[in-house]
């Protein structure tokens, strides 16, 4: 059956999250049921964190179809060979991704909507007051009426809280409400056959999971690294026709086409085993449209990420390449001091390496689509430039590579006009971050706060022929900035590289919100 599907005219399930629709209407399905079989056979309660549009909803829909006993949908799939009895169970599927949680009563209303449907289904008329009590009553009633334990599936469990990271009163209200609601999974264990929560973030011990210590978090388990997304093996097996058609359109060989796909969409790693995972949303769109583009990033970066990066003035250069423990990566509610876990869980950073001796994960951007899309979004939110002209970026690259430092700085000056200073707590860090983003967007090797033996360089930019050492003063002068470069011998480590060293001392004008002037020395 797999060979027939691979060689037929494929229907790509873009935006289709119903397993039954995919299987009955001829859409391509990448068989993930081996993972589902393992979940069902070895445990009862699970949690999975994955970025948006990575197949979490389809995964839950597939599990739902299994527990509804729809065996015909699984013909030819891995789980069909496992000898299950396919007896139907009551299934309660709660999807919290269907609403914006911008009002205190928005969570109450969506819970009430689902509970009313379930209460009607099982003939419950004595409605209780609190959502968690009503939920418990529904579960008990379903068990008593069917004689079978229930299945609970909760999709995007965290959206009400993530949507309000910058509105702590509402976030805490939602956290307490959901903590009690989800706690039913533990208190009614004897009535429940299977339960699974999925979402983007993982909130720590002092939040919604405080009462759910029976959940098995498989988010970073090697055995489940490929449960969502597309592995290299799956790409080669299921998408041969798509690769061939795309290669013909791009006038490239299959190998060169695969190399492009890998550069653009691969590179996600969700465990220390570093199993390569492709972004499924971008792959499906690429094969359907016959064009390589930034499909996932164009669907929109969550606004709260840019806001948090500005609120807490993170050093963007320090994020790419940062080191984290597993405990760090599983606790997104520590974003006030470390935003890396939230960026990892959201899909903007991934595991690039693992040090077994010290149990440390090295983090970085997974691929070109994510890095370019994320940085472009940040520059729009860190400045008043809603869109950087490609011609300006191209000229910046040319001027930097030609060593024309004065033209390079003159063009940079235009990017600094009109900053919303009233909402920026640390202008110096803000300036450094904007310089970093622009340099990364134009493909230059860049570091902020680069350490030397006698201090830190504000901005270090490398090209094939030049090294730029830029010191920026918010309250000082260009002369004092250049003097600091020379007195602290910032150029010393780079003189043996065979590249020309260009030293730039720059000063900002807070009133005009841009660079005031700069002085340049070349070695």
Short mmCIF file of C-alpha atoms in Angstrom, two decimals:
data_model
loop_
_atom_site.label_atom_id
_atom_site.label_comp_id
_atom_site.label_asym_id
_atom_site.label_seq_id
_atom_site.Cartn_x
_atom_site.Cartn_y
_atom_site.Cartn_z
CA UNK A 1 0.00 0.00 0.00
CA UNK A 2 2.87 2.36 0.77
CA UNK A 3 4.39 1.88 -2.69
CA UNK A 4 1.04 2.57 -4.33
CA UNK A 5 0.64 5.79 -2.38
CA UNK A 6 4.16 6.96 -3.11
CA UNK A 7 3.83 6.42 -6.83
CA UNK A 8 0.29 7.80 -7.23
CA UNK A 9 -0.72 11.39 -7.77
CA UNK A 10 -0.43 12.55 -4.19
CA UNK A 11 -2.84 14.71 -2.25
CA UNK A 12 -0.86 16.60 0.37
CA UNK A 13 -2.81 17.12 3.62
CA UNK A 14 -2.01 20.79 4.12
CA UNK A 15 -4.05 21.99 7.08
CA UNK A 16 -5.89 18.65 7.34
CA UNK A 17 -5.79 17.51 10.96
CA UNK A 18 -8.40 14.75 10.82
CA UNK A 19 -6.90 11.26 10.54
CA UNK A 20 -10.21 9.90 9.25
CA UNK A 21 -10.39 12.50 6.48
CA UNK A 22 -6.80 11.80 5.43
CA UNK A 23 -7.42 8.04 5.24
CA UNK A 24 -10.84 8.14 3.54
CA UNK A 25 -10.18 10.94 1.04
CA UNK A 26 -6.87 9.73 -0.36
CA UNK A 27 -4.42 12.12 1.27
CA UNK A 28 -0.82 11.11 1.87
CA UNK A 29 -0.32 9.77 5.39
CA UNK A 30 3.12 9.29 6.87
CA UNK A 31 2.67 6.26 9.12
CA UNK A 32 3.29 7.24 12.75
CA UNK A 33 1.20 4.44 14.22
CA UNK A 34 4.23 2.47 15.40
CA UNK A 35 4.77 5.25 17.95
CA UNK A 36 1.10 5.22 18.90
CA UNK A 37 1.21 1.45 19.41
CA UNK A 38 4.14 1.90 21.80
CA UNK A 39 2.31 4.63 23.74
CA UNK A 40 -0.83 2.57 24.13
CA UNK A 41 1.00 -0.65 25.00
CA UNK A 42 3.47 0.70 27.56
CA UNK A 43 1.69 3.43 29.52
CA UNK A 44 -1.41 5.45 30.26
CA UNK A 45 -0.60 9.16 30.65
CA UNK A 46 1.63 11.22 28.38
CA UNK A 47 2.70 14.76 27.63
CA UNK A 48 4.27 15.91 24.35
CA UNK A 49 5.70 19.33 23.57
CA UNK A 50 6.31 20.26 19.94
CA UNK A 51 6.29 23.54 17.94
CA UNK A 52 3.14 24.74 16.21
CA UNK A 53 2.18 23.04 12.93
CA UNK A 54 4.26 19.97 13.72
CA UNK A 55 1.46 17.41 13.62
CA UNK A 56 0.30 17.33 17.24
CA UNK A 57 -3.38 17.67 16.32
CA UNK A 58 -3.14 14.89 13.73
CA UNK A 59 -1.42 12.68 16.28
CA UNK A 60 -4.31 13.10 18.74
CA UNK A 61 -6.85 12.59 15.97
CA UNK A 62 -5.15 9.30 15.08
CA UNK A 63 -5.19 8.17 18.72
CA UNK A 64 -8.87 9.14 18.92
CA UNK A 65 -9.71 7.02 15.86
CA UNK A 66 -7.87 4.06 17.38
CA UNK A 67 -9.77 4.23 20.66
CA UNK A 68 -13.05 4.67 18.78
CA UNK A 69 -12.38 1.25 17.28
CA UNK A 70 -12.19 2.42 13.63
CA UNK A 71 -9.93 -0.43 12.58
CA UNK A 72 -10.66 -0.01 8.85
CA UNK A 73 -8.83 3.34 8.86
CA UNK A 74 -5.62 1.60 9.92
CA UNK A 75 -5.47 -1.07 7.20
CA UNK A 76 -1.91 -1.37 5.96
CA UNK A 77 -0.43 0.67 8.81
CA UNK A 78 2.05 -0.55 11.40
CA UNK A 79 -0.42 -0.70 14.28
CA UNK A 80 -2.73 -3.05 12.34
CA UNK A 81 -0.18 -5.83 12.82
CA UNK A 82 -0.17 -5.53 16.64
CA UNK A 83 -3.24 -7.66 17.44
CA UNK A 84 -5.35 -5.03 19.25
CA UNK A 85 -9.01 -5.84 19.99
CA UNK A 86 -10.23 -2.49 18.56
CA UNK A 87 -12.97 -2.16 21.17
CA UNK A 88 -14.39 1.40 21.30
CA UNK A 89 -13.88 3.59 24.36
CA UNK A 90 -15.52 6.89 25.34
CA UNK A 91 -13.20 9.65 24.08
CA UNK A 92 -13.13 13.22 25.40
CA UNK A 93 -11.13 15.41 23.02
CA UNK A 94 -10.56 19.00 24.14
CA UNK A 95 -8.90 21.40 21.68
CA UNK A 96 -7.88 24.70 23.28
CA UNK A 97 -6.42 26.14 20.10
CA UNK A 98 -9.79 27.33 18.83
CA UNK A 99 -10.03 30.61 20.74
CA UNK A 100 -8.15 33.76 21.66
CA UNK A 101 -7.78 34.03 25.42
CA UNK A 102 -7.83 37.80 25.75
CA UNK A 103 -10.60 37.99 28.38
CA UNK A 104 -10.84 36.47 31.88
CA UNK A 105 -13.99 34.48 31.00
CA UNK A 106 -12.74 33.13 27.65
CA UNK A 107 -11.36 29.92 29.15
CA UNK A 108 -14.48 29.31 31.23
CA UNK A 109 -16.68 29.63 28.15
CA UNK A 110 -14.77 27.12 26.02
CA UNK A 111 -14.66 24.59 28.85
CA UNK A 112 -18.37 25.09 29.38
CA UNK A 113 -19.01 24.54 25.66
CA UNK A 114 -17.26 21.16 25.65
CA UNK A 115 -18.74 20.07 28.97
CA UNK A 116 -22.29 20.78 27.78
CA UNK A 117 -21.75 18.59 24.72
CA UNK A 118 -20.38 15.73 26.83
CA UNK A 119 -23.10 16.10 29.47
CA UNK A 120 -25.78 15.95 26.78
CA UNK A 121 -24.17 12.86 25.23
CA UNK A 122 -24.37 10.97 28.51
CA UNK A 123 -27.69 12.37 29.71
CA UNK A 124 -26.33 14.37 32.62
CA UNK A 125 -28.83 16.92 33.92
CA UNK A 126 -27.51 17.67 37.41
CA UNK A 127 -24.89 20.18 36.29
CA UNK A 128 -22.29 20.98 38.95
CA UNK A 129 -20.68 24.38 39.52
CA UNK A 130 -16.97 23.99 38.85
CA UNK A 131 -15.49 22.78 35.51
CA UNK A 132 -13.30 20.15 37.17
CA UNK A 133 -16.29 18.69 39.07
CA UNK A 134 -18.37 18.58 35.87
CA UNK A 135 -15.49 16.92 34.04
CA UNK A 136 -15.15 14.27 36.75
CA UNK A 137 -18.90 13.66 36.61
CA UNK A 138 -18.78 13.19 32.83
CA UNK A 139 -15.94 10.68 33.11
CA UNK A 140 -17.71 8.62 35.78
CA UNK A 141 -20.98 8.65 33.84
CA UNK A 142 -19.30 7.54 30.60
CA UNK A 143 -17.59 4.68 32.43
CA UNK A 144 -20.81 3.54 34.14
CA UNK A 145 -22.87 3.67 30.92
CA UNK A 146 -20.39 1.95 28.60
CA UNK A 147 -18.49 -0.28 31.00
CA UNK A 148 -15.23 0.91 29.42
CA UNK A 149 -12.56 3.22 30.71
CA UNK A 150 -12.40 6.63 29.03
CA UNK A 151 -9.74 8.30 26.90
CA UNK A 152 -8.83 11.97 27.45
CA UNK A 153 -7.01 13.94 24.73
CA UNK A 154 -6.16 17.61 25.26
CA UNK A 155 -4.69 19.58 22.37
CA UNK A 156 -2.72 22.83 22.95
CA UNK A 157 -3.26 22.56 26.68
CA UNK A 158 -1.08 25.63 27.27
CA UNK A 159 -2.51 28.18 24.82
CA UNK A 160 -4.54 30.12 27.45
CA UNK A 161 -1.38 30.68 29.53
CA UNK A 162 1.08 31.27 26.68
CA UNK A 163 -1.28 33.87 25.23
CA UNK A 164 -1.00 35.83 28.48
CA UNK A 165 2.68 35.62 29.41
CA UNK A 166 2.75 39.42 29.64
CA UNK A 167 -0.53 39.58 31.58
CA UNK A 168 0.32 37.73 34.77
CA UNK A 169 -3.01 38.13 36.63
CA UNK A 170 -4.96 36.45 33.83
CA UNK A 171 -2.21 33.90 33.24
CA UNK A 172 -2.27 32.88 36.91
CA UNK A 173 -6.06 32.67 36.87
CA UNK A 174 -5.96 30.36 33.82
CA UNK A 175 -3.11 28.33 35.33
CA UNK A 176 -5.07 27.66 38.52
CA UNK A 177 -8.24 26.79 36.61
CA UNK A 178 -6.47 24.39 34.24
CA UNK A 179 -4.41 22.89 37.05
CA UNK A 180 -7.63 21.80 38.75
CA UNK A 181 -9.23 20.68 35.47
CA UNK A 182 -6.23 18.59 34.36
CA UNK A 183 -5.85 17.21 37.85
CA UNK A 184 -8.88 15.02 37.18
CA UNK A 185 -6.56 12.72 35.19
CA UNK A 186 -4.85 11.76 38.44
CA UNK A 187 -7.80 11.73 40.83
CA UNK A 188 -9.90 9.48 38.56
CA UNK A 189 -7.15 7.10 37.45
CA UNK A 190 -9.36 4.02 37.91
CA UNK A 191 -11.83 5.35 35.30
CA UNK A 192 -9.24 6.30 32.66
CA UNK A 193 -7.64 4.03 30.02
CA UNK A 194 -5.43 6.62 28.37
CA UNK A 195 -4.68 10.33 28.59
CA UNK A 196 -2.46 12.66 26.56
CA UNK A 197 -1.77 16.38 26.63
CA UNK A 198 0.04 18.20 23.86
CA UNK A 199 1.21 21.78 23.58
CA UNK A 200 4.11 24.03 22.71
CA UNK A 201 5.47 24.90 26.14
CA UNK A 202 6.01 22.96 29.32
CA UNK A 203 5.20 24.81 32.53
CA UNK A 204 7.13 23.68 35.58
CA UNK A 205 6.40 22.11 38.92
CA UNK A 206 4.78 25.17 40.48
CA UNK A 207 2.11 25.52 37.78
CA UNK A 208 -0.39 23.34 35.92
CA UNK A 209 1.72 20.19 36.24
CA UNK A 210 2.08 20.44 40.03
CA UNK A 211 -0.75 17.94 40.55
CA UNK A 212 -0.02 15.79 37.50
CA UNK A 213 3.07 13.84 38.53
CA UNK A 214 1.68 10.76 36.78
CA UNK A 215 2.27 12.29 33.32
CA UNK A 216 5.11 10.75 31.33
CA UNK A 217 6.82 13.61 29.48
CA UNK A 218 8.09 12.10 26.21
CA UNK A 219 9.06 15.42 24.63
CA UNK A 220 12.80 14.73 24.79
CA UNK A 221 12.79 10.91 24.75
CA UNK A 222 14.95 9.27 22.08
CA UNK A 223 12.27 6.64 21.42
CA UNK A 224 9.70 9.28 20.48
CA UNK A 225 11.92 11.86 18.75
CA UNK A 226 10.25 11.12 15.41
CA UNK A 227 6.64 10.96 16.59
CA UNK A 228 5.85 14.22 14.79
CA UNK A 229 7.58 15.95 11.91
CA UNK A 230 9.25 14.10 9.02
CA UNK A 231 12.42 12.04 9.43
CA UNK A 232 15.00 11.62 6.66
CA UNK A 233 13.87 8.02 6.15
CA UNK A 234 10.24 9.13 5.86
CA UNK A 235 11.18 11.84 3.37
CA UNK A 236 12.97 9.29 1.18
CA UNK A 237 10.12 6.77 1.47
CA UNK A 238 6.95 8.84 1.14
CA UNK A 239 8.04 11.83 -0.93
CA UNK A 240 10.06 10.37 -3.80
CA UNK A 241 7.52 11.59 -6.33
CA UNK A 242 7.44 15.03 -4.74
CA UNK A 243 11.22 15.28 -4.74
CA UNK A 244 11.37 14.25 -8.40
CA UNK A 245 8.67 16.74 -9.46
CA UNK A 246 10.26 19.56 -7.47
CA UNK A 247 13.68 18.78 -8.94
CA UNK A 248 12.27 18.89 -12.46
CA UNK A 249 10.73 22.30 -11.81
CA UNK A 250 13.93 23.67 -10.24
CA UNK A 251 16.08 21.99 -12.92
CA UNK A 252 18.09 20.17 -10.27
CA UNK A 253 19.01 16.55 -9.65
CA UNK A 254 17.23 14.62 -6.88
CA UNK A 255 20.36 14.84 -4.71
CA UNK A 256 20.65 18.60 -5.16
CA UNK A 257 16.93 19.00 -4.50
CA UNK A 258 17.24 17.03 -1.25
CA UNK A 259 20.21 19.18 -0.23
CA UNK A 260 18.07 22.31 -0.67
CA UNK A 261 15.24 20.80 1.36
CA UNK A 262 17.67 19.83 4.10
CA UNK A 263 19.23 23.29 4.29
CA UNK A 264 15.85 24.99 4.40
CA UNK A 265 13.61 22.71 6.50
CA UNK A 266 15.69 20.05 8.30
CA UNK A 267 17.74 20.30 11.48
CA UNK A 268 15.19 19.95 14.27
CA UNK A 269 16.42 17.71 17.08
CA UNK A 270 14.21 16.90 20.04
CA UNK A 271 16.51 14.59 22.02
CA UNK A 272 20.19 13.90 22.64
CA UNK A 273 20.13 11.24 19.88
CA UNK A 274 19.97 14.16 17.37
CA UNK A 275 17.54 12.42 15.00
CA UNK A 276 17.05 14.84 12.09
CA UNK A 277 13.47 16.08 11.78
CA UNK A 278 12.05 18.16 8.92
CA UNK A 279 9.30 20.74 9.38
CA UNK A 280 6.20 18.92 8.02
CA UNK A 281 4.19 22.06 7.26
CA UNK A 282 6.94 23.55 5.10
CA UNK A 283 7.66 20.26 3.31
CA UNK A 284 4.00 19.67 2.40
CA UNK A 285 3.62 23.22 1.09
CA UNK A 286 6.85 22.95 -0.88
CA UNK A 287 5.78 19.77 -2.67
CA UNK A 288 2.24 21.03 -3.24
CA UNK A 289 3.31 24.39 -4.66
CA UNK A 290 6.53 23.24 -6.30
CA UNK A 291 8.46 26.08 -4.73
CA UNK A 292 10.93 26.39 -1.86
CA UNK A 293 9.87 29.24 0.41
CA UNK A 294 9.52 30.20 4.08
CA UNK A 295 6.11 28.65 4.65
CA UNK A 296 6.30 27.99 8.41
CA UNK A 297 7.86 31.33 9.34
CA UNK A 298 5.40 33.20 7.11
CA UNK A 299 2.47 31.86 9.15
CA UNK A 300 3.55 34.27 11.87
CA UNK A 301 5.98 34.36 14.76
CA UNK A 302 4.14 34.61 18.09
CA UNK A 303 4.16 38.28 19.06
CA UNK A 304 4.88 37.50 22.70
CA UNK A 305 8.36 36.17 21.81
CA UNK A 306 9.51 39.50 20.38
CA UNK A 307 7.90 41.31 23.30
CA UNK A 308 9.64 39.12 25.87
CA UNK A 309 12.99 39.55 24.12
CA UNK A 310 12.59 43.31 24.44
CA UNK A 311 11.07 43.26 27.93
CA UNK A 312 13.98 41.37 29.45
CA UNK A 313 16.72 42.65 27.11
CA UNK A 314 18.25 39.32 26.16
CA UNK A 315 21.53 39.28 24.29
CA UNK A 316 20.54 37.71 20.96
CA UNK A 317 24.08 36.63 20.16
CA UNK A 318 24.16 34.70 23.43
CA UNK A 319 21.01 32.78 22.53
CA UNK A 320 22.45 31.09 19.43
CA UNK A 321 25.03 28.63 20.77
CA UNK A 322 23.84 28.74 24.38
CA UNK A 323 24.24 25.75 26.70
CA UNK A 324 21.34 24.29 28.69
CA UNK A 325 20.54 21.36 30.92
CA UNK A 326 17.56 19.10 30.28
CA UNK A 327 15.82 20.67 33.26
CA UNK A 328 16.29 24.09 31.67
CA UNK A 329 14.76 22.98 28.37
CA UNK A 330 11.68 21.56 30.05
CA UNK A 331 10.82 24.67 32.07
CA UNK A 332 9.42 27.44 29.89
CA UNK A 333 8.04 29.35 32.88
CA UNK A 334 11.54 30.64 33.69
CA UNK A 335 11.47 32.97 30.70
CA UNK A 336 12.20 36.04 32.85
CA UNK A 337 15.79 34.87 33.31
CA UNK A 338 16.22 32.44 30.41
CA UNK A 339 14.16 32.56 27.23
CA UNK A 340 16.06 29.74 25.50
CA UNK A 341 13.66 26.96 26.68
CA UNK A 342 10.66 28.86 25.32
CA UNK A 343 12.45 29.43 22.00
CA UNK A 344 13.32 25.72 21.87
CA UNK A 345 9.78 24.59 22.56
CA UNK A 346 8.42 27.12 20.05
CA UNK A 347 10.71 25.80 17.31
CA UNK A 348 13.06 28.77 16.92
CA UNK A 349 16.01 27.00 18.53
CA UNK A 350 16.89 23.33 18.51
CA UNK A 351 19.47 20.96 19.96
CA UNK A 352 22.68 21.19 17.92
CA UNK A 353 24.84 18.96 20.10
CA UNK A 354 24.97 17.09 23.39
CA UNK A 355 27.86 16.81 25.85
CA UNK A 356 27.35 13.51 27.69
CA UNK A 357 30.07 14.20 30.24
CA UNK A 358 28.42 17.36 31.52
CA UNK A 359 24.85 16.57 30.33
CA UNK A 360 24.64 19.89 28.47
CA UNK A 361 22.74 20.68 25.29
CA UNK A 362 24.12 23.17 22.78
CA UNK A 363 21.34 25.20 21.16
CA UNK A 364 21.07 26.92 17.79
CA UNK A 365 18.77 27.76 14.89
CA UNK A 366 17.56 24.57 13.19
CA UNK A 367 17.69 25.73 9.58
CA UNK A 368 17.74 28.63 7.16
CA UNK A 369 13.98 29.15 7.12
CA UNK A 370 13.77 29.58 10.87
CA UNK A 371 16.85 31.78 11.29
CA UNK A 372 16.02 34.17 8.47
CA UNK A 373 12.31 34.30 9.33
CA UNK A 374 12.89 34.86 13.04
CA UNK A 375 15.49 37.58 12.55
CA UNK A 376 13.33 39.35 9.94
CA UNK A 377 10.42 39.33 12.36
CA UNK A 378 12.59 40.68 15.17
CA UNK A 379 13.99 43.56 13.12
CA UNK A 380 10.43 44.64 12.31
CA UNK A 381 9.58 44.67 16.01
CA UNK A 382 12.87 46.08 17.31
CA UNK A 383 12.72 49.05 14.92
CA UNK A 384 10.10 50.95 13.00
CA UNK A 385 11.15 49.20 9.79
CA UNK A 386 8.19 47.02 8.88
CA UNK A 387 10.16 45.65 5.97
CA UNK A 388 13.84 45.95 5.18
CA UNK A 389 14.43 46.64 1.50
CA UNK A 390 16.45 43.81 -0.06
CA UNK A 391 18.44 46.42 -1.99
CA UNK A 392 19.58 48.05 1.27
CA UNK A 393 20.61 44.69 2.71
CA UNK A 394 22.46 43.79 -0.48
CA UNK A 395 24.35 47.08 -0.43
CA UNK A 396 25.29 46.53 3.23
CA UNK A 397 26.81 43.18 2.28
CA UNK A 398 28.69 44.69 -0.66
CA UNK A 399 30.03 47.62 1.36
CA UNK A 400 31.14 45.39 4.24
CA UNK A 401 32.90 42.94 1.95
CA UNK A 402 34.60 45.78 0.04
CA UNK A 403 35.87 47.32 3.25
CA UNK A 404 33.99 50.57 2.67
CA UNK A 405 33.39 51.22 6.37
CA UNK A 406 32.08 54.76 6.00
CA UNK A 407 29.35 53.79 3.51
CA UNK A 408 28.55 50.74 5.65
CA UNK A 409 28.01 52.91 8.73
CA UNK A 410 26.08 55.55 6.77
CA UNK A 411 23.64 52.92 5.57
CA UNK A 412 23.37 51.44 9.08
CA UNK A 413 22.44 54.87 10.38
CA UNK A 414 19.18 54.80 8.46
CA UNK A 415 18.10 51.63 10.28
CA UNK A 416 18.30 53.30 13.68
CA UNK A 417 15.85 56.11 13.11
CA UNK A 418 12.55 56.20 14.95
CA UNK A 419 13.13 53.66 17.69
CA UNK A 420 10.31 53.43 20.26
CA UNK A 421 12.62 54.42 23.14
CA UNK A 422 9.89 54.90 25.68
CA UNK A 423 9.39 51.13 25.91
CA UNK A 424 13.05 50.07 25.84
CA UNK A 425 14.60 49.50 29.29
CA UNK A 426 18.22 49.20 28.09
CA UNK A 427 19.08 51.16 24.97
CA UNK A 428 22.65 49.91 24.77
CA UNK A 429 21.59 46.26 24.61
CA UNK A 430 18.84 47.23 22.18
CA UNK A 431 21.32 48.89 19.80
CA UNK A 432 23.63 45.89 19.96
CA UNK A 433 20.78 43.52 19.20
CA UNK A 434 19.65 45.54 16.19
CA UNK A 435 23.23 45.58 14.84
CA UNK A 436 23.44 41.84 15.43
CA UNK A 437 20.16 41.12 13.62
CA UNK A 438 21.07 43.24 10.60
CA UNK A 439 24.53 41.66 10.30
CA UNK A 440 23.06 38.15 10.55
CA UNK A 441 20.37 38.96 7.98
CA UNK A 442 22.98 39.97 5.44
CA UNK A 443 24.95 36.78 6.06
CA UNK A 444 27.94 38.15 7.95
CA UNK A 445 29.74 36.35 10.75
CA UNK A 446 28.83 38.45 13.78
CA UNK A 447 29.21 38.49 17.57
CA UNK A 448 28.06 40.96 20.21
CA UNK A 449 29.92 41.42 23.49
CA UNK A 450 32.88 39.45 22.08
CA UNK A 451 35.29 38.61 24.89
CA UNK A 452 38.98 39.54 24.70
CA UNK A 453 41.69 39.35 27.36
CA UNK A 454 40.99 42.95 28.39
CA UNK A 455 37.28 43.50 27.85
CA UNK A 456 34.34 42.95 25.53
CA UNK A 457 33.92 44.19 21.98
CA UNK A 458 30.42 45.60 21.43
CA UNK A 459 30.19 44.23 17.89
CA UNK A 460 32.55 42.04 15.90
CA UNK A 461 31.84 41.43 12.20
CA UNK A 462 33.93 39.21 9.94
CA UNK A 463 33.98 38.95 6.15
CA UNK A 464 36.36 36.99 3.94
CA UNK A 465 38.83 39.91 3.88
CA UNK A 466 37.97 42.20 6.80
CA UNK A 467 37.37 42.17 10.54
CA UNK A 468 35.25 45.03 11.86
CA UNK A 469 35.64 45.97 15.51
CA UNK A 470 32.81 48.31 16.45
CA UNK A 471 32.52 50.00 19.84
CA UNK A 472 29.29 51.94 20.43
CA UNK A 473 28.77 54.67 23.02
CA UNK A 474 25.28 55.67 24.06
CA UNK A 475 26.41 58.45 26.39
CA UNK A 476 30.02 58.91 25.28
CA UNK A 477 31.71 60.10 22.09
CA UNK A 478 33.01 58.39 18.98
CA UNK A 479 36.50 59.48 20.00
CA UNK A 480 36.22 57.79 23.40
CA UNK A 481 34.87 54.64 21.77
CA UNK A 482 37.80 54.44 19.36
CA UNK A 483 40.21 55.19 22.20
CA UNK A 484 38.80 52.22 24.13
CA UNK A 485 39.40 49.91 21.15
CA UNK A 486 43.04 50.99 20.97
CA UNK A 487 43.82 51.13 24.69
CA UNK A 488 42.36 47.67 25.34
CA UNK A 489 44.03 46.20 22.25
CA UNK A 490 40.81 44.75 20.92
CA UNK A 491 42.47 44.24 17.52
CA UNK A 492 45.33 42.09 18.84
CA UNK A 493 43.66 38.65 18.50
CA UNK A 494 42.81 39.29 14.85
CA UNK A 495 46.09 40.59 13.42
CA UNK A 496 47.38 37.11 12.65
CA UNK A 497 44.30 36.14 10.65
CA UNK A 498 45.54 37.65 7.41
CA UNK A 499 42.58 40.03 7.26
CA UNK A 500 42.52 43.81 7.45
CA UNK A 501 41.24 45.10 10.78
CA UNK A 502 38.82 48.04 10.65
CA UNK A 503 38.23 49.79 14.00
CA UNK A 504 35.11 51.90 14.34
CA UNK A 505 34.22 54.06 17.32
CA UNK A 506 30.57 55.15 17.13
CA UNK A 507 28.28 57.35 19.21
CA UNK A 508 24.49 57.39 19.31
CA UNK A 509 22.26 60.43 19.50
CA UNK A 510 19.35 59.56 21.85
CA UNK A 511 17.38 62.66 20.87
CA UNK A 512 17.51 61.95 17.15
CA UNK A 513 17.30 58.20 17.76
CA UNK A 514 20.11 57.25 15.43
CA UNK A 515 23.88 57.18 15.07
CA UNK A 516 25.42 60.62 15.64
CA UNK A 517 28.87 60.06 14.18
CA UNK A 518 31.77 57.63 13.98
CA UNK A 519 35.55 57.51 13.59
CA UNK A 520 37.38 54.86 11.57
CA UNK A 521 40.94 53.48 11.75
CA UNK A 522 42.29 50.73 9.50
CA UNK A 523 45.24 48.46 10.20
#
